Short mmCIF file of C-alpha atoms in Angstrom, two decimals:
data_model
loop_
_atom_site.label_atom_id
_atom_site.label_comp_id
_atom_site.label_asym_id
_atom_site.label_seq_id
_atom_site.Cartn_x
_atom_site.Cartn_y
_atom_site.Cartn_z
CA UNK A 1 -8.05 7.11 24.50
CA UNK A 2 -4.54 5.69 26.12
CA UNK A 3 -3.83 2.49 28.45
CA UNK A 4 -0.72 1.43 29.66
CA UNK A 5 -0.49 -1.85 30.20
CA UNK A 6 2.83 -3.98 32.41
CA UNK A 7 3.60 -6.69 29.71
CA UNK A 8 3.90 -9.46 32.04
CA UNK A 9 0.85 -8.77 33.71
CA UNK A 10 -1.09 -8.43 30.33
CA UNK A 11 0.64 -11.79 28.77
CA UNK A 12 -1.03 -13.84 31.92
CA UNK A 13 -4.67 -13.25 30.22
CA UNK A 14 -5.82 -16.23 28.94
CA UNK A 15 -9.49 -14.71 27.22
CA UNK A 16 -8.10 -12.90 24.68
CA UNK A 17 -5.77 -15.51 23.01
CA UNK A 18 -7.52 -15.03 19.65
CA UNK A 19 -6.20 -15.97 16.32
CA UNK A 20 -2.44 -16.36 15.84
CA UNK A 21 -0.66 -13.48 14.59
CA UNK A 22 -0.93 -12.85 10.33
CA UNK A 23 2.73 -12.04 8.86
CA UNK A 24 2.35 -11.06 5.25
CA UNK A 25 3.00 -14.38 2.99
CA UNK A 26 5.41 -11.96 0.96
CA UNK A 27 7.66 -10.74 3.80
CA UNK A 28 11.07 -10.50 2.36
CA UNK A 29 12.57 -12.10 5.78
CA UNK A 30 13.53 -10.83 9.17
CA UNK A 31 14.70 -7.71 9.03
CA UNK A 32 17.62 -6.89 12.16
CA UNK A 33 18.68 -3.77 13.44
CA UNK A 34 21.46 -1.84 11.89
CA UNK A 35 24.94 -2.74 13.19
CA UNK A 36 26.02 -1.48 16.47
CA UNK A 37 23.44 0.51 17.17
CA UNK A 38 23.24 1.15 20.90
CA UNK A 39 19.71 1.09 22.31
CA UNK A 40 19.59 4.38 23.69
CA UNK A 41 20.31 5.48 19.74
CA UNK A 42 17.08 3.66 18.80
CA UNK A 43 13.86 5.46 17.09
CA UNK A 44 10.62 5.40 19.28
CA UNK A 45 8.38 4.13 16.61
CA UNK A 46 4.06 4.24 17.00
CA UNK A 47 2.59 1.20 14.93
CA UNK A 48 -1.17 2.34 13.45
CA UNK A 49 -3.34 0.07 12.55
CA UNK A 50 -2.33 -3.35 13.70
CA UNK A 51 -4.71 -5.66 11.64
CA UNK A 52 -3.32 -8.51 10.04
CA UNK A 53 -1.28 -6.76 7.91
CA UNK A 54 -0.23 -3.73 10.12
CA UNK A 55 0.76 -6.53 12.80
CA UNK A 56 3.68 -8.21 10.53
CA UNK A 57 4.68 -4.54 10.23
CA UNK A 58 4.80 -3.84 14.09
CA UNK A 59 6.69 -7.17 14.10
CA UNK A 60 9.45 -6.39 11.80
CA UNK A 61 9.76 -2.59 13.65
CA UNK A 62 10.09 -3.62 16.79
CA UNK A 63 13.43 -5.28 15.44
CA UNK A 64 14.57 -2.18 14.20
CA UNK A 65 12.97 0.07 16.93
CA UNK A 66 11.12 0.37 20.05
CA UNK A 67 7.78 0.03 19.61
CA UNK A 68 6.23 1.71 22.24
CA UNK A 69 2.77 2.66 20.89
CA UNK A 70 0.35 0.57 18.58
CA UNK A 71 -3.20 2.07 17.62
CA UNK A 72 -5.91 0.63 16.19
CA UNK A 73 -9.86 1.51 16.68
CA UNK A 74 -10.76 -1.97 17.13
CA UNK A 75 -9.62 -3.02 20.96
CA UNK A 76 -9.68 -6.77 19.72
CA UNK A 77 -6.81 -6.20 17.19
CA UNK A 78 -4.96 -3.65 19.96
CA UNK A 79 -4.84 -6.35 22.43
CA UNK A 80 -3.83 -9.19 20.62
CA UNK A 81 -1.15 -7.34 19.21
CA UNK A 82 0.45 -7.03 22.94
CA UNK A 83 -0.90 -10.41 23.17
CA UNK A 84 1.13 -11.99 20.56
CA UNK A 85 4.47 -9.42 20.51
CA UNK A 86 6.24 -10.11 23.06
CA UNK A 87 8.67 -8.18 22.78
CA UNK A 88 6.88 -4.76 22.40
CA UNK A 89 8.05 -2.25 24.81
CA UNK A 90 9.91 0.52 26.54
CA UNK A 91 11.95 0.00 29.85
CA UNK A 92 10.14 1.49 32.76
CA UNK A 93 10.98 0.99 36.54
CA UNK A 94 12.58 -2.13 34.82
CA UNK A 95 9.54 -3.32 33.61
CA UNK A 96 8.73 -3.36 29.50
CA UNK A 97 5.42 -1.49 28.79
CA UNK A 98 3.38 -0.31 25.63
CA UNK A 99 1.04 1.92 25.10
CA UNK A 100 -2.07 1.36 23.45
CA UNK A 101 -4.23 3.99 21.63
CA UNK A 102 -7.62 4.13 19.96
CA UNK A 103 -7.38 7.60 18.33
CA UNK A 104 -4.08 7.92 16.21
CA UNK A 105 -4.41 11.56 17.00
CA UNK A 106 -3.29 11.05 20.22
CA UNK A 107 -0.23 8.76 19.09
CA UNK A 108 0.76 12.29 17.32
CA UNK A 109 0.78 14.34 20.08
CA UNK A 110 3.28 12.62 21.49
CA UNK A 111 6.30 14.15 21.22
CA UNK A 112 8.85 10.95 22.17
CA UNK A 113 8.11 9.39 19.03
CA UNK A 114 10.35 9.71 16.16
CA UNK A 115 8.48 7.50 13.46
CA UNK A 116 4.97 6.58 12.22
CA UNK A 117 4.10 3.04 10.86
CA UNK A 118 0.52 3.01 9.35
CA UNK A 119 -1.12 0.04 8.23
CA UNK A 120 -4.61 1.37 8.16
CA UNK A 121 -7.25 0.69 5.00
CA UNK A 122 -6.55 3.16 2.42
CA UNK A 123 -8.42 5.97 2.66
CA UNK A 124 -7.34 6.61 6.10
CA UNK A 125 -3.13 6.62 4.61
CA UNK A 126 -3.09 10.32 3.24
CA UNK A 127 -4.87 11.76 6.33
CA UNK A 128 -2.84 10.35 8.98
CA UNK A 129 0.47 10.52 6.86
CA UNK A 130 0.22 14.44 6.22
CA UNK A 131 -0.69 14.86 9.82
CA UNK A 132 2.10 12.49 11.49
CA UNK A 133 4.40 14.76 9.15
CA UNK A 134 3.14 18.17 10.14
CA UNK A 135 3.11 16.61 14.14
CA UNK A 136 7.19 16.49 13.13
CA UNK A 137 7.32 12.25 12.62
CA UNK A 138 8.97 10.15 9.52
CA UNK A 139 6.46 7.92 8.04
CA UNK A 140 6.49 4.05 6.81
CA UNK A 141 2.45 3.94 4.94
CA UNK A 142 1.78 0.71 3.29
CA UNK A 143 0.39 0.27 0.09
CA UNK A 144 -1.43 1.69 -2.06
CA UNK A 145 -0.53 5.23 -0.92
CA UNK A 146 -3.80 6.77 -2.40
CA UNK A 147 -7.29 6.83 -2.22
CA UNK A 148 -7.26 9.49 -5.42
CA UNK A 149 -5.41 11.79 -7.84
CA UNK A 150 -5.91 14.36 -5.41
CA UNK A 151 -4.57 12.48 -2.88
CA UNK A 152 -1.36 11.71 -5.31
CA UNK A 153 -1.00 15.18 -5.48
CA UNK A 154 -1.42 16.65 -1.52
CA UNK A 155 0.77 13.98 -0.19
CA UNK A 156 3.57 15.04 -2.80
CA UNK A 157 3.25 18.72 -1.32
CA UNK A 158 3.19 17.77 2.14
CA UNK A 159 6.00 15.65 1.72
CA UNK A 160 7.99 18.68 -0.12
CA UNK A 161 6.86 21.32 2.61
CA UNK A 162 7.59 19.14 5.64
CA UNK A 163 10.80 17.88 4.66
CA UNK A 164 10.38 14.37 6.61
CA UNK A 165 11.58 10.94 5.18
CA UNK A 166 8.71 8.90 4.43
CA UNK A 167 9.10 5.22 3.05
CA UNK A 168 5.86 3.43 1.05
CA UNK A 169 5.26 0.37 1.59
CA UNK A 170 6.24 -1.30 -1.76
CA UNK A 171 8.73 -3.71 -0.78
CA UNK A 172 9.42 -5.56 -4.26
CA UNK A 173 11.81 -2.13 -4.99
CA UNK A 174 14.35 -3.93 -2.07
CA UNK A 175 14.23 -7.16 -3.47
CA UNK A 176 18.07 -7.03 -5.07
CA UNK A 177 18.01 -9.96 -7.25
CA UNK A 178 14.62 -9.74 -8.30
CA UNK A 179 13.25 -6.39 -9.08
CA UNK A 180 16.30 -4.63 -8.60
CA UNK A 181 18.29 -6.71 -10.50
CA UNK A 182 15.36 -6.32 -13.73
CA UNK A 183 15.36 -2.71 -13.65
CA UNK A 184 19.12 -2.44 -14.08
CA UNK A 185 18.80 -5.21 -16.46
CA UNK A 186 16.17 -3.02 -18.53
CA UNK A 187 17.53 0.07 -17.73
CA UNK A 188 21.10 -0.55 -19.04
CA UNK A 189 20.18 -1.77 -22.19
CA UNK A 190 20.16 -5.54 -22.47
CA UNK A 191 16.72 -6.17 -23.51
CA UNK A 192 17.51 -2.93 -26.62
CA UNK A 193 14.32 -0.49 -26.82
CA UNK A 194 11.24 -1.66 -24.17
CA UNK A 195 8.50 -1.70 -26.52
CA UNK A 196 5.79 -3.37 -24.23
CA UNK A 197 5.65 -4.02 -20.73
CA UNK A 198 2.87 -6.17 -19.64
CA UNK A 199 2.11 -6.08 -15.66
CA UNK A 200 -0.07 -9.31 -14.52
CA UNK A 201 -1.60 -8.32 -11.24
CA UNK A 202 -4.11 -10.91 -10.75
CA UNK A 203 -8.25 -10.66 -10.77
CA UNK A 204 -10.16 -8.76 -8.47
CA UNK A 205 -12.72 -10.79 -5.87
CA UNK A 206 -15.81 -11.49 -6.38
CA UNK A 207 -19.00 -11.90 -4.03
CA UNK A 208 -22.65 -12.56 -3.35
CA UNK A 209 -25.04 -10.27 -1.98
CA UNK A 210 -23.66 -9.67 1.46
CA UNK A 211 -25.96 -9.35 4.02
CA UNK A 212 -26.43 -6.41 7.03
CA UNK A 213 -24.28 -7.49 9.90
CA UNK A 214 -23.72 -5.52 12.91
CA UNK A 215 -20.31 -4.12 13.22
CA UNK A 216 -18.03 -5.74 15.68
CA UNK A 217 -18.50 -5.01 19.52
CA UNK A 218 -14.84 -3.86 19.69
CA UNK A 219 -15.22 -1.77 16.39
CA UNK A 220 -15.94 2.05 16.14
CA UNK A 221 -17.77 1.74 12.60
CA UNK A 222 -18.07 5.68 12.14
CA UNK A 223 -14.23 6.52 13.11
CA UNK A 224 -13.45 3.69 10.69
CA UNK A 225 -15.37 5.08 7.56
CA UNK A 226 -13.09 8.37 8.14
CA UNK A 227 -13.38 10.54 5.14
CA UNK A 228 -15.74 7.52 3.18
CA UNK A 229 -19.96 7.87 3.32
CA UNK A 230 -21.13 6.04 6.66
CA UNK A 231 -23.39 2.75 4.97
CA UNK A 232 -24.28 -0.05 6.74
CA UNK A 233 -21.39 -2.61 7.91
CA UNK A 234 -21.96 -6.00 6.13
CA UNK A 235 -20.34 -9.48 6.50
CA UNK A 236 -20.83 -13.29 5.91
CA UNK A 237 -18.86 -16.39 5.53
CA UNK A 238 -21.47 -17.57 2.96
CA UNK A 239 -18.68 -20.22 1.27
CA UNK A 240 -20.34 -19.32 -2.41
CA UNK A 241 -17.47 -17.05 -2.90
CA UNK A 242 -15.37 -18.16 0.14
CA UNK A 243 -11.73 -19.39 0.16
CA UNK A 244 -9.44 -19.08 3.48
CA UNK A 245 -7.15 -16.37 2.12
CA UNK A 246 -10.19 -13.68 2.25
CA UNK A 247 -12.05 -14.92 5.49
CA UNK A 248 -15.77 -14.35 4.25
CA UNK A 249 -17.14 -11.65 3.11
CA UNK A 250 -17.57 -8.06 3.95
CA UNK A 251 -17.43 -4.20 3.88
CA UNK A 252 -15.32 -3.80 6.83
CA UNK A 253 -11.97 -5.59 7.94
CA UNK A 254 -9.87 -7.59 5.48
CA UNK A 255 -12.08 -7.14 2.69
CA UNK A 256 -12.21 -3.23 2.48
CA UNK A 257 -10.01 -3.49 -0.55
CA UNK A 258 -13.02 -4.79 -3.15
CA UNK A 259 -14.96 -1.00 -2.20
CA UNK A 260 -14.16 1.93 -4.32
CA UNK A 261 -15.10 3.83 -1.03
CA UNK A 262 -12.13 2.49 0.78
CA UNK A 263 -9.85 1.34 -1.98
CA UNK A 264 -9.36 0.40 -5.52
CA UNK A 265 -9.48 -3.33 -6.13
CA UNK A 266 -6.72 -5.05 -7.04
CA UNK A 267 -5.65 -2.68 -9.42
CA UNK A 268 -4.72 -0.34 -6.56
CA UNK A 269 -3.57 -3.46 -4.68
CA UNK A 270 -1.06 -6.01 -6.82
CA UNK A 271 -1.16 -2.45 -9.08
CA UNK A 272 0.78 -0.50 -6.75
CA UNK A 273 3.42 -3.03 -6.64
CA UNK A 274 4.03 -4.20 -9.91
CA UNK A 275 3.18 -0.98 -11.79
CA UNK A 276 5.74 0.79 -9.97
CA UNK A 277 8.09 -1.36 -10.39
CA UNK A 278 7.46 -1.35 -13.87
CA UNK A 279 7.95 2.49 -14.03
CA UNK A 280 11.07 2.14 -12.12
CA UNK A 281 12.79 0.05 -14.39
CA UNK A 282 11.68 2.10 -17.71
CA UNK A 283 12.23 5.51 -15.88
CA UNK A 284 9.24 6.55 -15.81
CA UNK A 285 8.57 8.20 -12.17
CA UNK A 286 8.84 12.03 -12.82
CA UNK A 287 6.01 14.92 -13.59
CA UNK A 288 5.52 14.56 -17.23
CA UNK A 289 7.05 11.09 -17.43
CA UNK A 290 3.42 9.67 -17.70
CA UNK A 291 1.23 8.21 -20.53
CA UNK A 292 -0.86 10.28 -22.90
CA UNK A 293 -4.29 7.82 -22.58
CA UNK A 294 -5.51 5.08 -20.53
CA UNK A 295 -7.91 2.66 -21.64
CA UNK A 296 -9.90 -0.75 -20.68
CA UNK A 297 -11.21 -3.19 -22.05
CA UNK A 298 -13.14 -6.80 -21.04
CA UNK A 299 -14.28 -4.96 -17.47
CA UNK A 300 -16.47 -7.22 -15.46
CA UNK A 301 -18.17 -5.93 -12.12
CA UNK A 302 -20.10 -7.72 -10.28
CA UNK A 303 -22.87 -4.78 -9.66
CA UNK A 304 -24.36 -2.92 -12.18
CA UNK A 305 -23.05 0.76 -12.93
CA UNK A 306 -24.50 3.80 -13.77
CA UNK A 307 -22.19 7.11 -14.77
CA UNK A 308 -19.31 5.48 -13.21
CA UNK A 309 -21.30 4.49 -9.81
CA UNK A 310 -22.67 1.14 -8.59
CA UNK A 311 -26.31 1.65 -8.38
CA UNK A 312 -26.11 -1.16 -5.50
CA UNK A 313 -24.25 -1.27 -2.36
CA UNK A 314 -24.78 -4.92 -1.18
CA UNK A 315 -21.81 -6.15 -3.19
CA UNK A 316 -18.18 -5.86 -4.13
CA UNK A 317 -18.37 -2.94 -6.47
CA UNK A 318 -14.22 -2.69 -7.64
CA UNK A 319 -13.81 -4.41 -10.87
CA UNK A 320 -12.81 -8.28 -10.94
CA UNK A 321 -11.97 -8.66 -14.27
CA UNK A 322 -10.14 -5.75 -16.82
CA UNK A 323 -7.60 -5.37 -19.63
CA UNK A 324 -5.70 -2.31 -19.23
CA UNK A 325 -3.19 -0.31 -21.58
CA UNK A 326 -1.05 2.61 -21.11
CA UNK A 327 0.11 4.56 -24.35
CA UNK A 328 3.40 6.58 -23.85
CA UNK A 329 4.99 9.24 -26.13
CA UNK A 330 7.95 7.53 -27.01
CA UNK A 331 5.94 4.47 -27.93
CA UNK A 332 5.91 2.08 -25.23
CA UNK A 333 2.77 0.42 -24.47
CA UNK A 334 1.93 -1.05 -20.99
CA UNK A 335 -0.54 -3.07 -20.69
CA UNK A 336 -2.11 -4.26 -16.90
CA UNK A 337 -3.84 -7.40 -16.80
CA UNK A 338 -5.51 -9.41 -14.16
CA UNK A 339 -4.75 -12.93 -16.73
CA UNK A 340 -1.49 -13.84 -18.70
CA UNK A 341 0.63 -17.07 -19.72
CA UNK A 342 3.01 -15.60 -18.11
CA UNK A 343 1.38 -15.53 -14.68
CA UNK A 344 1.54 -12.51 -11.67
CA UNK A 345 4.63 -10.75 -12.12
CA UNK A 346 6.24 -7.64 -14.59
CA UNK A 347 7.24 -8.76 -18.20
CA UNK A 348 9.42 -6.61 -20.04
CA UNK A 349 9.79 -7.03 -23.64
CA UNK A 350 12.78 -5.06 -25.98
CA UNK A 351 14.30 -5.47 -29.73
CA UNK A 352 17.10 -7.79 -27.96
CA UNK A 353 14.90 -9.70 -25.78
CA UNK A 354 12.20 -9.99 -22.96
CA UNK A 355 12.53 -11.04 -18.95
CA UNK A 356 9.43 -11.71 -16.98
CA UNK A 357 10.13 -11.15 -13.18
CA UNK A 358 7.84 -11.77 -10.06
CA UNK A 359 8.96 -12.23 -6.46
CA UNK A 360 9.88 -15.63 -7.30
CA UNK A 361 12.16 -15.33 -10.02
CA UNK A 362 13.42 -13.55 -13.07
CA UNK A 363 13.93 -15.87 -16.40
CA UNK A 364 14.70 -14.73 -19.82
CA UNK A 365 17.05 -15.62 -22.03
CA UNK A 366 19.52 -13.14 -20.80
CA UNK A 367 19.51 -14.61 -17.50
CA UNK A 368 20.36 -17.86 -19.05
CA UNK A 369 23.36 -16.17 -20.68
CA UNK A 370 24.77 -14.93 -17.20
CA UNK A 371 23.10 -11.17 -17.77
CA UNK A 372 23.34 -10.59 -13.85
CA UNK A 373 27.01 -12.00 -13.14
CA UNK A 374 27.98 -8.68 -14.86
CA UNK A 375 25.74 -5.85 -13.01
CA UNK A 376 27.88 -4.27 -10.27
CA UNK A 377 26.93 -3.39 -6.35
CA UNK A 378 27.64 0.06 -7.49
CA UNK A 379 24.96 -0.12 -9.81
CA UNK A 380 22.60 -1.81 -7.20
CA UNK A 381 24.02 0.94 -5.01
CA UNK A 382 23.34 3.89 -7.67
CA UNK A 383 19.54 2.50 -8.56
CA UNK A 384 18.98 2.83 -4.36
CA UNK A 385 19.28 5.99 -4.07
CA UNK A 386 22.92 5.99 -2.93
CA UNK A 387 22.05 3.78 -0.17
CA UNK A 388 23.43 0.16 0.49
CA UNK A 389 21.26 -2.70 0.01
CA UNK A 390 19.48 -3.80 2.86
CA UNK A 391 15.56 -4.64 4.10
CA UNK A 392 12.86 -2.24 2.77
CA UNK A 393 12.25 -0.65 6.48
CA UNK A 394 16.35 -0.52 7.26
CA UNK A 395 16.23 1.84 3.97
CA UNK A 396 13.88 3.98 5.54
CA UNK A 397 15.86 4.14 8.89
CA UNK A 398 19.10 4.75 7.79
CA UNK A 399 17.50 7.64 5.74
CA UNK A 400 15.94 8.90 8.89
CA UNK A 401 19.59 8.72 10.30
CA UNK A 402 21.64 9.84 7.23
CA UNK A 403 19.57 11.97 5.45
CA UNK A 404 18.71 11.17 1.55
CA UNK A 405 15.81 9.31 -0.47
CA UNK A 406 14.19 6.03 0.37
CA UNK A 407 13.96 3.89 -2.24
CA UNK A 408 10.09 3.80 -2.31
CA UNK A 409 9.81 7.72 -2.19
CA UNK A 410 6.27 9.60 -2.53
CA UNK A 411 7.32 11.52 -5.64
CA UNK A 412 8.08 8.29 -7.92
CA UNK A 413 5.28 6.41 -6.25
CA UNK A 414 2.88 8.44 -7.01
CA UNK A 415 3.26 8.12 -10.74
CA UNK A 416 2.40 4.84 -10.61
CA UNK A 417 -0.81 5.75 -8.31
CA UNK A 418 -1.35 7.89 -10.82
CA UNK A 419 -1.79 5.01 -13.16
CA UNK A 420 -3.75 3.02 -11.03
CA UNK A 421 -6.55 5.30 -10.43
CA UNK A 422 -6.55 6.64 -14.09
CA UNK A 423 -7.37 2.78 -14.97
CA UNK A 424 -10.08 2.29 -12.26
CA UNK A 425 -11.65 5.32 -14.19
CA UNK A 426 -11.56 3.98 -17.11
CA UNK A 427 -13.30 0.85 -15.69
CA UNK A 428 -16.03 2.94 -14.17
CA UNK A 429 -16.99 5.16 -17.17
CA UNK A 430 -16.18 1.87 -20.00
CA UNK A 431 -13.84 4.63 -22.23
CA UNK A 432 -10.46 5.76 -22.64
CA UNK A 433 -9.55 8.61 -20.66
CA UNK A 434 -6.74 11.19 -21.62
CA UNK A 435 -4.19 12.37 -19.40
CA UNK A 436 -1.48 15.30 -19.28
CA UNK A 437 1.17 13.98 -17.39
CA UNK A 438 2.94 17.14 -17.00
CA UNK A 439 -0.44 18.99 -15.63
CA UNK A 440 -1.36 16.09 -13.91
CA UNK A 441 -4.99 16.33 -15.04
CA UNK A 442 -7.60 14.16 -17.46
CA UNK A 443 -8.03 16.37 -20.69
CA UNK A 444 -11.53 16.87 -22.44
CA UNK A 445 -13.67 15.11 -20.12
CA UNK A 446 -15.51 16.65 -17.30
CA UNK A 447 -17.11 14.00 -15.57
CA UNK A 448 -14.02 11.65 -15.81
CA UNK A 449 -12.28 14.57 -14.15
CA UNK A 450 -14.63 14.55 -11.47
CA UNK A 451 -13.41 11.30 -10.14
CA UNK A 452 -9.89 13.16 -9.36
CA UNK A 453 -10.64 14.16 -6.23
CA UNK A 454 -13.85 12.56 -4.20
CA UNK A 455 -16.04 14.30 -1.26
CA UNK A 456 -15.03 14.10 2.25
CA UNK A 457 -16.97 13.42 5.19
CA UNK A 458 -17.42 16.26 7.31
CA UNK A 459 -15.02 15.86 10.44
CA UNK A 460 -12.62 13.62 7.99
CA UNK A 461 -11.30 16.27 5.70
CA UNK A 462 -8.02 15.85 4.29
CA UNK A 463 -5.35 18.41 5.79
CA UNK A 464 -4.62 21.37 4.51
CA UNK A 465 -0.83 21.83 2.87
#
């Protein structure tokens, strides 16, 4: 479904000024377009899924492109986003239009449009991603990239086969003095041999029993389950659990992230962030690169489980609570943790010394000493794939326009994935499970190798490669 609408027409509607527009609280600041860049050289870029986080991506796009699609199931979130963007547009008959969408499928037939932004909930990333690439388009998919190990792997392929650039949205890689600057730090030897990195990602949330709710007027509930079972849509702003950053309760919008059928809890979440920047910085983002054996520890749910399944669906069912560690071959241990003294953030400890970095510093003795007045651009250069240092989404454009490897590529990001849903196992089935890194499978344990790969809803299969 497609409607065009004339901007300043649209703008004069005064019922649908909703809520103010949600720009992520980490945004690492405006992004502007590359230098001298005429706008007939522009990409056409198609923004899908424009909730509250897919709307501060459409924002900082449609400084580096023309936005002239956005696509989201739920008509309240399309037209606020042309509502509150008011810049969105292509030049028509002198007047500045967008197009809006319901069906992404229809975004990809277009043929104008050079790049795909998708800000969906998770299990709808892989789907759309391998099918914007095989419909010829460049992809920017937020975080976390996977729904599954299976996932990890098909996106890889398509990726490989299609020959597109595609960006993930893990943004802390771009951060130069902060995350950039500690993997060159660990990487080049000032903190000796890493012996333990420790990766504080926060605790999961927590709720009561959430009560049937109808889904939203404006919301197609079966398109938005995709490839997940079809249950019941649920919400509350019951205040027993309820803080302002997570607006109520619910399996739906903005709290899809706390359902194993949609995501992974915030091990997926702060997980795909922080354990992937871990991994960058100890080199540890090839096939076979991996750890031998996952484990958990201290797991707290708040809904009973059965052979790795909640045996209630009126709940949060991702873990909220969890120790997590990682044993590598060459000794390293990596531990994920939702507490620490240390707070959120990535410590790295060596035989000369430890940093702890998050994105709002990087301390350590080392730093003290004046470790980063020595590291070079060239090495800041080298670490980003060649490419100058610039915002996370100018990476991906000039890659689009250059050719070469964004600095939050598939390949290495999926190691970290990797990670993240070999620890969500773990949680689910209370043991260790054992991994080949270079076979990408679980060893010796059939029903923890079941969860590799989970059953599709038929009409929502994942694409074949």
């Amino acid at each position: 479904m497609k409607s065009s609408f004339n901007r300043r027409d649209f703008l004069k509607s005064g019922s649908l000024l909703g809520s103010a527009l949600l720009v992520p609280s980490f945004a690492l600041g405006e992004e502007k377009p590359l230098a001298n860049q005429a706008p007939s050289d522009r990409l056409r870029c198609a923004c899908i899924g424009v909730g509250p986080m897919g709307s501060g991506d459409a924002n900082e796009f449609n400084g580096l492109t023309d936005v002239v699609a956005v696509c989201d199931i739920d008509s309240k979130y399309r037209l606020e986003r042309l509502l509150k963007n008011k810049n969105f547009g292509k030049k028509e008959n002198g007047k500045e239009t967008v197009d809006t969408y319901s069906d992404y499928r229809r975004v990809l037939d277009r043929k104008d449009i050079d790049l795909v932004s998708i800000s969906t909930p998770d299990h709808w990333h892989v789907k759309i991603a391998i099918e914007a690439m095989q419909a010829g388009k460049h992809v920017f998919c937020q975080k976390p990239l996977t729904l599954t190990i299976a996932e990890n792997l098909l996106v890889r392929k398509a990726v490989e086969k299609y020959g597109k650039i595609f960006q993930v949205g893990t943004q802390q890689r771009s951060m130069k003095d902060k995350f950039m600057a500690a993997a060159l730090l660990v990487r080049n030897g000032y903190l000796g041999d890493i012996k333990r990195v420790v990766c504080t990602i926060d605790t999961g949330r927590q709720s009561g029993i959430i009560p049937l709710s109808p889904a939203p007027e404006t919301l197609d509930w079966n398109m938005w389950c995709g490839q997940a079972p079809v249950k019941p849509h649920r919400w509350t702003n019951d205040t027993q659990f309820f803080s302002a950053s997570n607006a109520g309760q619910s399996r739906g919008h903005l709290n899809f992230r706390w359902w194993f059928e949609y995501s992974g809890g915030r091990i997926t979440d702060w997980g795909a962030h922080h354990i992937d920047c871990a991994l960058w910085a100890i080199n540890k983002q090839t096939i076979g690169s991996g750890p031998t054996s996952v484990e958990s520890s201290n797991v707290k749910f708040v809904v009973p489980y059965k052979d790795g399944y909640p045996t209630r669906d009126d709940m949060y069912n991702t873990p909220y609570e969890y120790d997590i560690r990682c044993h590598f071959p060459d000794g390293i241990q990596m531990d994920i943790v939702c507490k620490s003294e240390d707070g959120n953030g990535i410590l790295f400890e060596g035989t000369k010394g430890k940093i702890h970095v998050n994105r709002g510093r990087l301390a350590g003795r080392i730093i003290k000493e004046g470790a980063l007045d020595t590291l070079k651009e060239e090495q800041y250069i080298a670490i980003n794939n060649g490419k100058p240092i610039e915002g996370h989404k100018q990476n991906l454009l000039r890659c689009i326009r250059e050719g070469g490897t964004p600095v939050s590529d598939v390949a290495s990001n999926i190691q970290s994935m990797h990670i993240c849903h070999l620890a969500n196992i773990s949680c689910r089935l209370g043991r260790t499970i054992h991994w080949d890194s270079t076979a990408e499978t679980i060893l010796n344990d059939p029903q923890a190798a079941a969860f590799i790969s989970r059953e599709q809803r038929k009409g929502f299969e994942l694409p074949s490669v």
